[in-house]
mmCIF file of N, CA and C in Angstrom:
data_model
loop_
_atom_site.group_PDB
_atom_site.id
_atom_site.type_symbol
_atom_site.label_atom_id
_atom_site.label_comp_id
_atom_site.label_asym_id
_atom_site.label_seq_id
_atom_site.Cartn_x
_atom_site.Cartn_y
_atom_site.Cartn_z
ATOM 1 N N UNK A 98 -65.204 92.827 95.651
ATOM 2 C CA UNK A 98 -64.356 93.596 96.533
ATOM 3 C C UNK A 98 -62.928 93.600 95.999
ATOM 4 N N UNK A 99 -62.610 94.523 95.132
ATOM 5 C CA UNK A 99 -61.307 94.576 94.477
ATOM 6 C C UNK A 99 -60.168 94.738 95.484
ATOM 7 N N UNK A 100 -60.365 95.552 96.494
ATOM 8 C CA UNK A 100 -59.303 95.780 97.474
ATOM 9 C C UNK A 100 -58.907 94.481 98.154
ATOM 10 N N UNK A 101 -59.890 93.714 98.587
ATOM 11 C CA UNK A 101 -59.605 92.474 99.288
ATOM 12 C C UNK A 101 -58.857 91.486 98.401
ATOM 13 N N UNK A 102 -59.287 91.365 97.132
ATOM 14 C CA UNK A 102 -58.617 90.452 96.219
ATOM 15 C C UNK A 102 -57.182 90.915 95.993
ATOM 16 N N UNK A 103 -56.980 92.202 95.806
ATOM 17 C CA UNK A 103 -55.645 92.737 95.590
ATOM 18 C C UNK A 103 -54.764 92.490 96.813
ATOM 19 N N UNK A 104 -55.324 92.643 97.995
ATOM 20 C CA UNK A 104 -54.566 92.418 99.221
ATOM 21 C C UNK A 104 -54.081 90.972 99.296
ATOM 22 N N UNK A 105 -54.948 90.022 98.947
ATOM 23 C CA UNK A 105 -54.551 88.616 98.994
ATOM 24 C C UNK A 105 -53.502 88.289 97.945
ATOM 25 N N UNK A 106 -53.542 88.919 96.782
ATOM 26 C CA UNK A 106 -52.544 88.626 95.753
ATOM 27 C C UNK A 106 -51.191 89.242 96.085
ATOM 28 N N UNK A 107 -51.169 90.337 96.839
ATOM 29 C CA UNK A 107 -49.889 90.972 97.168
ATOM 30 C C UNK A 107 -49.335 90.536 98.527
ATOM 31 N N UNK A 108 -50.104 89.744 99.267
ATOM 32 C CA UNK A 108 -49.657 89.350 100.603
ATOM 33 C C UNK A 108 -48.295 88.642 100.605
ATOM 34 N N UNK A 109 -48.001 87.707 99.685
ATOM 35 C CA UNK A 109 -46.675 87.073 99.723
ATOM 36 C C UNK A 109 -45.534 88.081 99.596
ATOM 37 N N UNK A 110 -45.687 89.082 98.724
ATOM 38 C CA UNK A 110 -44.642 90.098 98.578
ATOM 39 C C UNK A 110 -44.509 90.935 99.852
ATOM 40 N N UNK A 111 -45.638 91.246 100.475
ATOM 41 C CA UNK A 111 -45.592 92.039 101.696
ATOM 42 C C UNK A 111 -44.907 91.265 102.833
ATOM 43 N N UNK A 112 -45.149 89.963 102.916
ATOM 44 C CA UNK A 112 -44.497 89.135 103.935
ATOM 45 C C UNK A 112 -42.990 89.114 103.674
ATOM 46 N N UNK A 113 -42.579 88.976 102.398
ATOM 47 C CA UNK A 113 -41.155 89.003 102.069
ATOM 48 C C UNK A 113 -40.522 90.329 102.468
ATOM 49 N N UNK A 114 -41.222 91.423 102.204
ATOM 50 C CA UNK A 114 -40.694 92.738 102.582
ATOM 51 C C UNK A 114 -40.584 92.883 104.086
ATOM 52 N N UNK A 115 -41.533 92.322 104.820
ATOM 53 C CA UNK A 115 -41.471 92.368 106.277
ATOM 54 C C UNK A 115 -40.247 91.594 106.778
ATOM 55 N N UNK A 116 -39.995 90.432 106.204
ATOM 56 C CA UNK A 116 -38.828 89.627 106.587
ATOM 57 C C UNK A 116 -37.545 90.383 106.250
ATOM 58 N N UNK A 117 -37.508 91.003 105.051
ATOM 59 C CA UNK A 117 -36.342 91.800 104.667
ATOM 60 C C UNK A 117 -36.104 92.940 105.663
ATOM 61 N N UNK A 118 -37.175 93.634 106.029
ATOM 62 C CA UNK A 118 -37.055 94.739 106.970
ATOM 63 C C UNK A 118 -36.509 94.240 108.307
ATOM 64 N N UNK A 119 -37.005 93.103 108.764
ATOM 65 C CA UNK A 119 -36.535 92.531 110.022
ATOM 66 C C UNK A 119 -35.053 92.179 109.929
ATOM 67 N N UNK A 120 -34.648 91.584 108.792
ATOM 68 C CA UNK A 120 -33.242 91.185 108.643
ATOM 69 C C UNK A 120 -32.317 92.393 108.597
ATOM 70 N N UNK A 121 -32.807 93.537 108.119
ATOM 71 C CA UNK A 121 -31.983 94.745 108.044
ATOM 72 C C UNK A 121 -31.751 95.365 109.414
ATOM 73 N N UNK A 122 -32.523 94.997 110.407
ATOM 74 C CA UNK A 122 -32.378 95.582 111.741
ATOM 75 C C UNK A 122 -31.250 94.938 112.535
ATOM 76 N N UNK A 123 -30.751 93.831 112.053
ATOM 77 C CA UNK A 123 -29.653 93.152 112.749
ATOM 78 C C UNK A 123 -28.351 93.898 112.474
ATOM 79 N N UNK A 124 -27.344 93.675 113.325
ATOM 80 C CA UNK A 124 -26.040 94.289 113.048
ATOM 81 C C UNK A 124 -25.545 93.854 111.665
ATOM 82 N N UNK A 125 -24.861 94.726 110.941
ATOM 83 C CA UNK A 125 -24.430 94.401 109.578
ATOM 84 C C UNK A 125 -23.696 93.068 109.445
ATOM 85 N N UNK A 126 -22.920 92.670 110.447
ATOM 86 C CA UNK A 126 -22.181 91.412 110.353
ATOM 87 C C UNK A 126 -23.117 90.200 110.367
ATOM 88 N N UNK A 127 -24.341 90.361 110.866
ATOM 89 C CA UNK A 127 -25.287 89.251 110.921
ATOM 90 C C UNK A 127 -26.370 89.330 109.849
ATOM 91 N N UNK A 128 -26.321 90.357 109.050
ATOM 92 C CA UNK A 128 -27.362 90.558 108.047
ATOM 93 C C UNK A 128 -27.283 89.472 106.982
ATOM 94 N N UNK A 129 -28.438 89.007 106.524
ATOM 95 C CA UNK A 129 -28.474 88.008 105.457
ATOM 96 C C UNK A 129 -29.349 88.516 104.327
ATOM 97 N N UNK A 130 -29.157 87.954 103.168
ATOM 98 C CA UNK A 130 -29.901 88.385 101.988
ATOM 99 C C UNK A 130 -30.320 87.146 101.223
ATOM 100 N N UNK A 131 -31.614 86.897 101.125
ATOM 101 C CA UNK A 131 -32.113 85.726 100.415
ATOM 102 C C UNK A 131 -32.256 85.989 98.919
ATOM 103 N N UNK A 132 -32.456 87.222 98.515
ATOM 104 C CA UNK A 132 -32.686 87.537 97.107
ATOM 105 C C UNK A 132 -32.282 88.977 96.827
ATOM 106 N N UNK A 133 -32.219 89.302 95.561
ATOM 107 C CA UNK A 133 -31.956 90.679 95.171
ATOM 108 C C UNK A 133 -33.201 91.510 95.453
ATOM 109 N N UNK A 134 -33.041 92.809 95.594
ATOM 110 C CA UNK A 134 -34.217 93.671 95.787
ATOM 111 C C UNK A 134 -35.012 93.741 94.495
ATOM 112 N N UNK A 135 -36.263 94.029 94.631
ATOM 113 C CA UNK A 135 -37.166 94.114 93.488
ATOM 114 C C UNK A 135 -37.745 95.515 93.389
ATOM 115 N N UNK A 136 -37.513 96.206 92.268
ATOM 116 C CA UNK A 136 -38.111 97.529 92.133
ATOM 117 C C UNK A 136 -39.632 97.422 91.992
ATOM 118 N N UNK A 137 -40.339 98.450 92.419
ATOM 119 C CA UNK A 137 -41.793 98.483 92.302
ATOM 120 C C UNK A 137 -42.186 98.648 90.834
ATOM 121 N N UNK A 138 -43.301 98.012 90.450
ATOM 122 C CA UNK A 138 -43.799 98.120 89.077
ATOM 123 C C UNK A 138 -45.301 98.379 89.068
ATOM 124 N N UNK A 139 -45.755 99.050 88.028
ATOM 125 C CA UNK A 139 -47.180 99.185 87.712
ATOM 126 C C UNK A 139 -47.362 98.560 86.336
ATOM 127 N N UNK A 140 -48.383 97.731 86.178
ATOM 128 C CA UNK A 140 -48.695 97.124 84.885
ATOM 129 C C UNK A 140 -50.105 97.555 84.503
ATOM 130 N N UNK A 141 -50.223 98.206 83.354
ATOM 131 C CA UNK A 141 -51.524 98.639 82.851
ATOM 132 C C UNK A 141 -51.628 98.175 81.399
ATOM 133 N N UNK A 142 -52.846 98.250 80.864
ATOM 134 C CA UNK A 142 -52.980 97.893 79.458
ATOM 135 C C UNK A 142 -54.039 98.736 78.774
ATOM 136 N N UNK A 143 -53.842 98.897 77.475
ATOM 137 C CA UNK A 143 -54.821 99.545 76.620
ATOM 138 C C UNK A 143 -55.343 98.461 75.684
ATOM 139 N N UNK A 144 -56.086 98.862 74.687
ATOM 140 C CA UNK A 144 -56.624 97.888 73.739
ATOM 141 C C UNK A 144 -55.512 97.197 72.943
ATOM 142 N N UNK A 145 -54.399 97.911 72.703
ATOM 143 C CA UNK A 145 -53.339 97.370 71.849
ATOM 144 C C UNK A 145 -51.987 97.200 72.540
ATOM 145 N N UNK A 146 -51.848 97.684 73.775
ATOM 146 C CA UNK A 146 -50.538 97.663 74.425
ATOM 147 C C UNK A 146 -50.623 97.242 75.889
ATOM 148 N N UNK A 147 -49.509 96.714 76.377
ATOM 149 C CA UNK A 147 -49.287 96.518 77.807
ATOM 150 C C UNK A 147 -48.188 97.516 78.173
ATOM 151 N N UNK A 148 -48.406 98.283 79.241
ATOM 152 C CA UNK A 148 -47.433 99.293 79.660
ATOM 153 C C UNK A 148 -46.967 98.950 81.071
ATOM 154 N N UNK A 149 -45.642 98.841 81.221
ATOM 155 C CA UNK A 149 -45.047 98.542 82.523
ATOM 156 C C UNK A 149 -44.202 99.743 82.931
ATOM 157 N N UNK A 150 -44.464 100.266 84.113
ATOM 158 C CA UNK A 150 -43.710 101.387 84.668
ATOM 159 C C UNK A 150 -42.887 100.834 85.829
ATOM 160 N N UNK A 151 -41.565 101.042 85.777
ATOM 161 C CA UNK A 151 -40.658 100.490 86.790
ATOM 162 C C UNK A 151 -39.963 101.640 87.505
ATOM 163 N N UNK A 152 -40.003 101.615 88.837
ATOM 164 C CA UNK A 152 -39.356 102.639 89.655
ATOM 165 C C UNK A 152 -37.893 102.264 89.865
ATOM 166 N N UNK A 153 -36.976 103.079 89.293
ATOM 167 C CA UNK A 153 -35.549 102.766 89.343
ATOM 168 C C UNK A 153 -34.724 103.974 89.775
ATOM 169 N N UNK A 154 -35.103 104.601 90.872
ATOM 170 C CA UNK A 154 -34.369 105.767 91.368
ATOM 171 C C UNK A 154 -32.918 105.394 91.657
ATOM 172 N N UNK A 155 -32.005 106.232 91.208
ATOM 173 C CA UNK A 155 -30.587 106.020 91.469
ATOM 174 C C UNK A 155 -29.915 105.011 90.567
ATOM 175 N N UNK A 156 -30.626 104.483 89.577
ATOM 176 C CA UNK A 156 -30.065 103.506 88.645
ATOM 177 C C UNK A 156 -29.780 104.206 87.324
ATOM 178 N N UNK A 157 -28.611 103.948 86.754
ATOM 179 C CA UNK A 157 -28.282 104.511 85.446
ATOM 180 C C UNK A 157 -28.886 103.646 84.342
ATOM 181 N N UNK A 158 -29.283 104.280 83.264
ATOM 182 C CA UNK A 158 -29.904 103.580 82.135
ATOM 183 C C UNK A 158 -29.025 102.434 81.638
ATOM 184 N N UNK A 159 -27.713 102.664 81.573
ATOM 185 C CA UNK A 159 -26.799 101.637 81.059
ATOM 186 C C UNK A 159 -26.649 100.445 82.022
ATOM 187 N N UNK A 160 -27.157 100.567 83.235
ATOM 188 C CA UNK A 160 -27.079 99.478 84.207
ATOM 189 C C UNK A 160 -28.356 98.637 84.254
ATOM 190 N N UNK A 161 -29.260 98.840 83.288
ATOM 191 C CA UNK A 161 -30.525 98.104 83.248
ATOM 192 C C UNK A 161 -30.557 97.203 82.023
ATOM 193 N N UNK A 162 -31.003 95.967 82.223
ATOM 194 C CA UNK A 162 -31.157 95.005 81.134
ATOM 195 C C UNK A 162 -32.619 94.566 81.084
ATOM 196 N N UNK A 163 -33.182 94.526 79.892
ATOM 197 C CA UNK A 163 -34.557 94.073 79.703
ATOM 198 C C UNK A 163 -34.560 92.845 78.814
ATOM 199 N N UNK A 164 -35.456 91.912 79.124
ATOM 200 C CA UNK A 164 -35.669 90.733 78.277
ATOM 201 C C UNK A 164 -37.170 90.470 78.252
ATOM 202 N N UNK A 165 -37.673 90.158 77.071
ATOM 203 C CA UNK A 165 -39.109 89.950 76.905
ATOM 204 C C UNK A 165 -39.341 88.663 76.142
ATOM 205 N N UNK A 166 -40.286 87.857 76.626
ATOM 206 C CA UNK A 166 -40.822 86.786 75.798
ATOM 207 C C UNK A 166 -42.307 87.072 75.652
ATOM 208 N N UNK A 167 -43.076 86.169 75.139
ATOM 209 C CA UNK A 167 -44.485 86.463 74.853
ATOM 210 C C UNK A 167 -45.304 86.799 76.097
ATOM 211 N N UNK A 168 -44.970 86.250 77.257
ATOM 212 C CA UNK A 168 -45.814 86.441 78.441
ATOM 213 C C UNK A 168 -45.077 86.988 79.653
ATOM 214 N N UNK A 169 -43.788 87.298 79.521
ATOM 215 C CA UNK A 169 -43.003 87.699 80.685
ATOM 216 C C UNK A 169 -42.010 88.799 80.325
ATOM 217 N N UNK A 170 -41.849 89.736 81.260
ATOM 218 C CA UNK A 170 -40.839 90.784 81.136
ATOM 219 C C UNK A 170 -39.849 90.596 82.277
ATOM 220 N N UNK A 171 -38.559 90.631 81.959
ATOM 221 C CA UNK A 171 -37.508 90.559 82.971
ATOM 222 C C UNK A 171 -36.782 91.896 82.992
ATOM 223 N N UNK A 172 -36.702 92.498 84.171
ATOM 224 C CA UNK A 172 -35.953 93.739 84.371
ATOM 225 C C UNK A 172 -34.842 93.410 85.359
ATOM 226 N N UNK A 173 -33.606 93.606 84.943
ATOM 227 C CA UNK A 173 -32.462 93.233 85.781
ATOM 228 C C UNK A 173 -31.435 94.360 85.711
ATOM 229 N N UNK A 174 -30.697 94.540 86.796
ATOM 230 C CA UNK A 174 -29.670 95.574 86.773
ATOM 231 C C UNK A 174 -28.962 95.732 88.089
ATOM 232 N N UNK A 175 -28.407 96.920 88.263
ATOM 233 C CA UNK A 175 -27.566 97.206 89.422
ATOM 234 C C UNK A 175 -27.753 98.655 89.834
ATOM 235 N N UNK A 176 -27.957 98.888 91.136
ATOM 236 C CA UNK A 176 -27.952 100.250 91.657
ATOM 237 C C UNK A 176 -26.671 100.377 92.471
ATOM 238 N N UNK A 177 -25.759 101.302 92.050
ATOM 239 C CA UNK A 177 -24.501 101.449 92.775
ATOM 240 C C UNK A 177 -24.746 101.834 94.225
ATOM 241 N N UNK A 178 -23.934 101.305 95.094
ATOM 242 C CA UNK A 178 -24.112 101.565 96.524
ATOM 243 C C UNK A 178 -23.956 103.049 96.823
ATOM 244 N N UNK A 179 -24.857 103.552 97.663
ATOM 245 C CA UNK A 179 -24.835 104.956 98.053
ATOM 246 C C UNK A 179 -23.639 105.252 98.940
ATOM 247 N N UNK A 180 -23.183 106.460 98.851
ATOM 248 C CA UNK A 180 -22.037 106.883 99.643
ATOM 249 C C UNK A 180 -22.511 107.734 100.817
ATOM 250 N N UNK A 181 -21.963 107.465 101.970
ATOM 251 C CA UNK A 181 -22.225 108.266 103.162
ATOM 252 C C UNK A 181 -20.879 108.838 103.604
ATOM 253 N N UNK A 182 -20.464 109.972 102.974
ATOM 254 C CA UNK A 182 -19.130 110.510 103.256
ATOM 255 C C UNK A 182 -18.973 110.965 104.703
ATOM 256 N N UNK A 183 -17.748 110.849 105.178
ATOM 257 C CA UNK A 183 -17.439 111.296 106.535
ATOM 258 C C UNK A 183 -17.912 110.297 107.579
ATOM 259 N N UNK A 184 -17.630 110.633 108.814
ATOM 260 C CA UNK A 184 -18.025 109.765 109.920
ATOM 261 C C UNK A 184 -19.471 110.067 110.281
ATOM 262 N N UNK A 185 -20.324 109.068 110.156
ATOM 263 C CA UNK A 185 -21.742 109.248 110.437
ATOM 264 C C UNK A 185 -22.281 108.073 111.235
ATOM 265 N N UNK A 186 -23.244 108.360 112.058
ATOM 266 C CA UNK A 186 -23.982 107.306 112.747
ATOM 267 C C UNK A 186 -25.247 107.054 111.938
ATOM 268 N N UNK A 187 -25.512 105.813 111.625
ATOM 269 C CA UNK A 187 -26.698 105.474 110.834
ATOM 270 C C UNK A 187 -27.860 105.181 111.772
ATOM 271 N N UNK A 188 -28.987 105.784 111.516
ATOM 272 C CA UNK A 188 -30.183 105.570 112.320
ATOM 273 C C UNK A 188 -31.242 104.773 111.577
ATOM 274 N N UNK A 189 -31.241 104.884 110.276
ATOM 275 C CA UNK A 189 -32.236 104.160 109.480
ATOM 276 C C UNK A 189 -31.640 103.942 108.089
ATOM 277 N N UNK A 190 -31.610 102.703 107.650
ATOM 278 C CA UNK A 190 -31.116 102.369 106.319
ATOM 279 C C UNK A 190 -32.185 101.545 105.609
ATOM 280 N N UNK A 191 -32.952 102.174 104.751
ATOM 281 C CA UNK A 191 -34.058 101.502 104.075
ATOM 282 C C UNK A 191 -33.836 101.338 102.578
ATOM 283 N N UNK A 192 -32.856 102.000 102.016
ATOM 284 C CA UNK A 192 -32.644 101.957 100.576
ATOM 285 C C UNK A 192 -31.843 100.714 100.216
ATOM 286 N N UNK A 193 -32.377 99.973 99.241
ATOM 287 C CA UNK A 193 -31.688 98.774 98.768
ATOM 288 C C UNK A 193 -30.666 99.164 97.708
ATOM 289 N N UNK A 194 -29.487 98.555 97.794
ATOM 290 C CA UNK A 194 -28.403 98.816 96.853
ATOM 291 C C UNK A 194 -27.988 97.493 96.245
ATOM 292 N N UNK A 195 -27.271 97.578 95.161
ATOM 293 C CA UNK A 195 -26.725 96.375 94.542
ATOM 294 C C UNK A 195 -27.616 95.847 93.429
ATOM 295 N N UNK A 196 -27.466 94.552 93.173
ATOM 296 C CA UNK A 196 -28.169 93.904 92.061
ATOM 297 C C UNK A 196 -29.670 93.822 92.338
ATOM 298 N N UNK A 197 -30.451 93.912 91.263
ATOM 299 C CA UNK A 197 -31.887 93.719 91.379
ATOM 300 C C UNK A 197 -32.378 92.915 90.190
ATOM 301 N N UNK A 198 -33.530 92.305 90.393
ATOM 302 C CA UNK A 198 -34.162 91.536 89.329
ATOM 303 C C UNK A 198 -35.657 91.496 89.596
ATOM 304 N N UNK A 199 -36.432 91.700 88.557
ATOM 305 C CA UNK A 199 -37.875 91.643 88.696
ATOM 306 C C UNK A 199 -38.438 90.929 87.475
ATOM 307 N N UNK A 200 -39.155 89.846 87.712
ATOM 308 C CA UNK A 200 -39.848 89.120 86.653
ATOM 309 C C UNK A 200 -41.309 89.543 86.730
ATOM 310 N N UNK A 201 -41.809 90.100 85.636
ATOM 311 C CA UNK A 201 -43.172 90.632 85.604
ATOM 312 C C UNK A 201 -44.008 89.778 84.652
ATOM 313 N N UNK A 202 -44.971 89.014 85.184
ATOM 314 C CA UNK A 202 -45.873 88.292 84.291
ATOM 315 C C UNK A 202 -46.776 89.290 83.563
ATOM 316 N N UNK A 203 -46.925 89.110 82.273
ATOM 317 C CA UNK A 203 -47.742 90.021 81.476
ATOM 318 C C UNK A 203 -49.153 89.456 81.336
ATOM 319 N N UNK A 204 -50.163 90.335 81.299
ATOM 320 C CA UNK A 204 -51.545 89.865 81.276
ATOM 321 C C UNK A 204 -51.976 89.228 79.955
ATOM 322 N N UNK A 205 -51.175 89.425 78.908
ATOM 323 C CA UNK A 205 -51.519 88.896 77.588
ATOM 324 C C UNK A 205 -50.232 88.734 76.785
ATOM 325 N N UNK A 206 -50.193 87.851 75.797
ATOM 326 C CA UNK A 206 -48.977 87.717 74.979
ATOM 327 C C UNK A 206 -48.646 89.017 74.237
ATOM 328 N N UNK A 207 -47.343 89.273 74.067
ATOM 329 C CA UNK A 207 -46.868 90.487 73.395
ATOM 330 C C UNK A 207 -45.841 90.114 72.329
ATOM 331 N N UNK A 208 -45.556 91.088 71.440
ATOM 332 C CA UNK A 208 -44.512 90.938 70.422
ATOM 333 C C UNK A 208 -43.203 91.465 71.019
ATOM 334 N N UNK A 209 -42.252 90.598 71.389
ATOM 335 C CA UNK A 209 -41.004 91.083 71.992
ATOM 336 C C UNK A 209 -40.254 92.079 71.117
ATOM 337 N N UNK A 210 -40.262 91.865 69.806
ATOM 338 C CA UNK A 210 -39.487 92.731 68.904
ATOM 339 C C UNK A 210 -40.072 94.137 68.784
ATOM 340 N N UNK A 211 -41.307 94.346 69.209
ATOM 341 C CA UNK A 211 -41.941 95.663 69.120
ATOM 342 C C UNK A 211 -41.877 96.433 70.441
ATOM 343 N N UNK A 212 -41.089 95.952 71.387
ATOM 344 C CA UNK A 212 -41.001 96.591 72.706
ATOM 345 C C UNK A 212 -40.198 97.887 72.636
ATOM 346 N N UNK A 213 -40.692 98.903 73.328
ATOM 347 C CA UNK A 213 -39.992 100.182 73.421
ATOM 348 C C UNK A 213 -39.873 100.560 74.893
ATOM 349 N N UNK A 214 -38.731 101.144 75.261
ATOM 350 C CA UNK A 214 -38.522 101.569 76.647
ATOM 351 C C UNK A 214 -37.962 102.984 76.675
ATOM 352 N N UNK A 215 -38.472 103.770 77.627
ATOM 353 C CA UNK A 215 -37.989 105.137 77.840
ATOM 354 C C UNK A 215 -37.645 105.266 79.323
ATOM 355 N N UNK A 216 -36.445 105.789 79.602
ATOM 356 C CA UNK A 216 -35.982 105.946 80.985
ATOM 357 C C UNK A 216 -35.807 107.430 81.263
ATOM 358 N N UNK A 217 -36.585 107.942 82.244
ATOM 359 C CA UNK A 217 -36.539 109.376 82.552
ATOM 360 C C UNK A 217 -36.855 109.586 84.033
ATOM 361 N N UNK A 218 -36.039 110.379 84.706
ATOM 362 C CA UNK A 218 -36.272 110.771 86.096
ATOM 363 C C UNK A 218 -36.477 109.581 87.029
ATOM 364 N N UNK A 219 -35.687 108.534 86.851
ATOM 365 C CA UNK A 219 -35.758 107.375 87.741
ATOM 366 C C UNK A 219 -36.918 106.429 87.473
ATOM 367 N N UNK A 220 -37.649 106.662 86.385
ATOM 368 C CA UNK A 220 -38.773 105.794 86.022
ATOM 369 C C UNK A 220 -38.542 105.255 84.620
ATOM 370 N N UNK A 221 -38.735 103.948 84.449
ATOM 371 C CA UNK A 221 -38.637 103.354 83.128
ATOM 372 C C UNK A 221 -40.028 102.925 82.690
ATOM 373 N N UNK A 222 -40.439 103.426 81.520
ATOM 374 C CA UNK A 222 -41.724 103.036 80.948
ATOM 375 C C UNK A 222 -41.437 102.088 79.789
ATOM 376 N N UNK A 223 -42.011 100.894 79.878
ATOM 377 C CA UNK A 223 -41.811 99.874 78.858
ATOM 378 C C UNK A 223 -43.159 99.632 78.193
ATOM 379 N N UNK A 224 -43.205 99.853 76.886
ATOM 380 C CA UNK A 224 -44.449 99.702 76.128
ATOM 381 C C UNK A 224 -44.314 98.470 75.241
ATOM 382 N N UNK A 225 -45.228 97.521 75.446
ATOM 383 C CA UNK A 225 -45.197 96.259 74.710
ATOM 384 C C UNK A 225 -46.471 96.140 73.877
ATOM 385 N N UNK A 226 -46.326 95.751 72.617
ATOM 386 C CA UNK A 226 -47.473 95.627 71.726
ATOM 387 C C UNK A 226 -48.093 94.238 71.884
ATOM 388 N N UNK A 227 -49.397 94.222 72.083
ATOM 389 C CA UNK A 227 -50.116 92.957 72.257
ATOM 390 C C UNK A 227 -50.156 92.158 70.953
ATOM 391 N N UNK A 228 -50.149 90.848 71.101
ATOM 392 C CA UNK A 228 -50.373 89.955 69.969
ATOM 393 C C UNK A 228 -51.872 89.942 69.713
ATOM 394 N N UNK A 229 -52.261 90.154 68.451
ATOM 395 C CA UNK A 229 -53.683 90.141 68.124
ATOM 396 C C UNK A 229 -54.194 88.704 68.177
ATOM 397 N N UNK A 230 -55.330 88.492 68.834
ATOM 398 C CA UNK A 230 -55.878 87.140 68.886
ATOM 399 C C UNK A 230 -56.225 86.671 67.471
ATOM 400 N N UNK A 231 -55.979 85.415 67.242
ATOM 401 C CA UNK A 231 -56.246 84.843 65.926
ATOM 402 C C UNK A 231 -57.197 83.678 66.084
ATOM 403 N N UNK A 232 -58.269 83.701 65.326
ATOM 404 C CA UNK A 232 -59.227 82.611 65.357
ATOM 405 C C UNK A 232 -58.979 81.697 64.158
ATOM 406 N N UNK A 233 -58.832 80.438 64.441
ATOM 407 C CA UNK A 233 -58.607 79.455 63.383
ATOM 408 C C UNK A 233 -59.801 78.506 63.372
ATOM 409 N N UNK A 234 -60.523 78.434 62.249
ATOM 410 C CA UNK A 234 -61.662 77.506 62.198
ATOM 411 C C UNK A 234 -61.163 76.059 62.213
ATOM 412 N N UNK A 235 -61.821 75.241 62.952
ATOM 413 C CA UNK A 235 -61.467 73.827 63.056
ATOM 414 C C UNK A 235 -62.531 72.974 62.368
ATOM 415 N N UNK A 236 -62.078 71.930 61.714
ATOM 416 C CA UNK A 236 -62.994 71.000 61.074
ATOM 417 C C UNK A 236 -63.236 69.854 62.037
ATOM 418 N N UNK A 237 -64.497 69.624 62.307
ATOM 419 C CA UNK A 237 -64.869 68.552 63.230
ATOM 420 C C UNK A 237 -65.310 67.359 62.412
ATOM 421 N N UNK A 238 -64.615 66.256 62.588
ATOM 422 C CA UNK A 238 -64.926 65.044 61.826
ATOM 423 C C UNK A 238 -65.849 64.168 62.638
ATOM 424 N N UNK A 239 -66.717 63.494 61.975
ATOM 425 C CA UNK A 239 -67.624 62.554 62.651
ATOM 426 C C UNK A 239 -67.022 61.160 62.652
ATOM 427 N N UNK A 240 -67.508 60.325 63.552
ATOM 428 C CA UNK A 240 -66.969 58.961 63.658
ATOM 429 C C UNK A 240 -67.831 57.986 62.884
#
């Protein structure tokens, strides 16, 4: 049952989002923030690559920083605060502004130096090349 397993793996994030939503309903002077917002990501893989798609609407390319090690991708940056010109009454504020950070565990080791990223229409596609598995024969000694 793939759906059920997926639901259990995403439940902690959903609980955090519920808490965030609840905290946003308080008057602005009482609002608290435990962490930066996290952009949504999709992680897929082919035979030779891991592809991460990050939703970054309203973020400029120059405001995004990427860092990769063999098993983890870090996406960090800033979305400038939206402007609401003139006198307005706010009825719903759901868009997160300010600093963000997302640590994405990768399903397999990758070559950090071979990473490529393309940013277009608020979506960043990061293509990482997988490390080819290497088999090393071992000599077994007797006692």
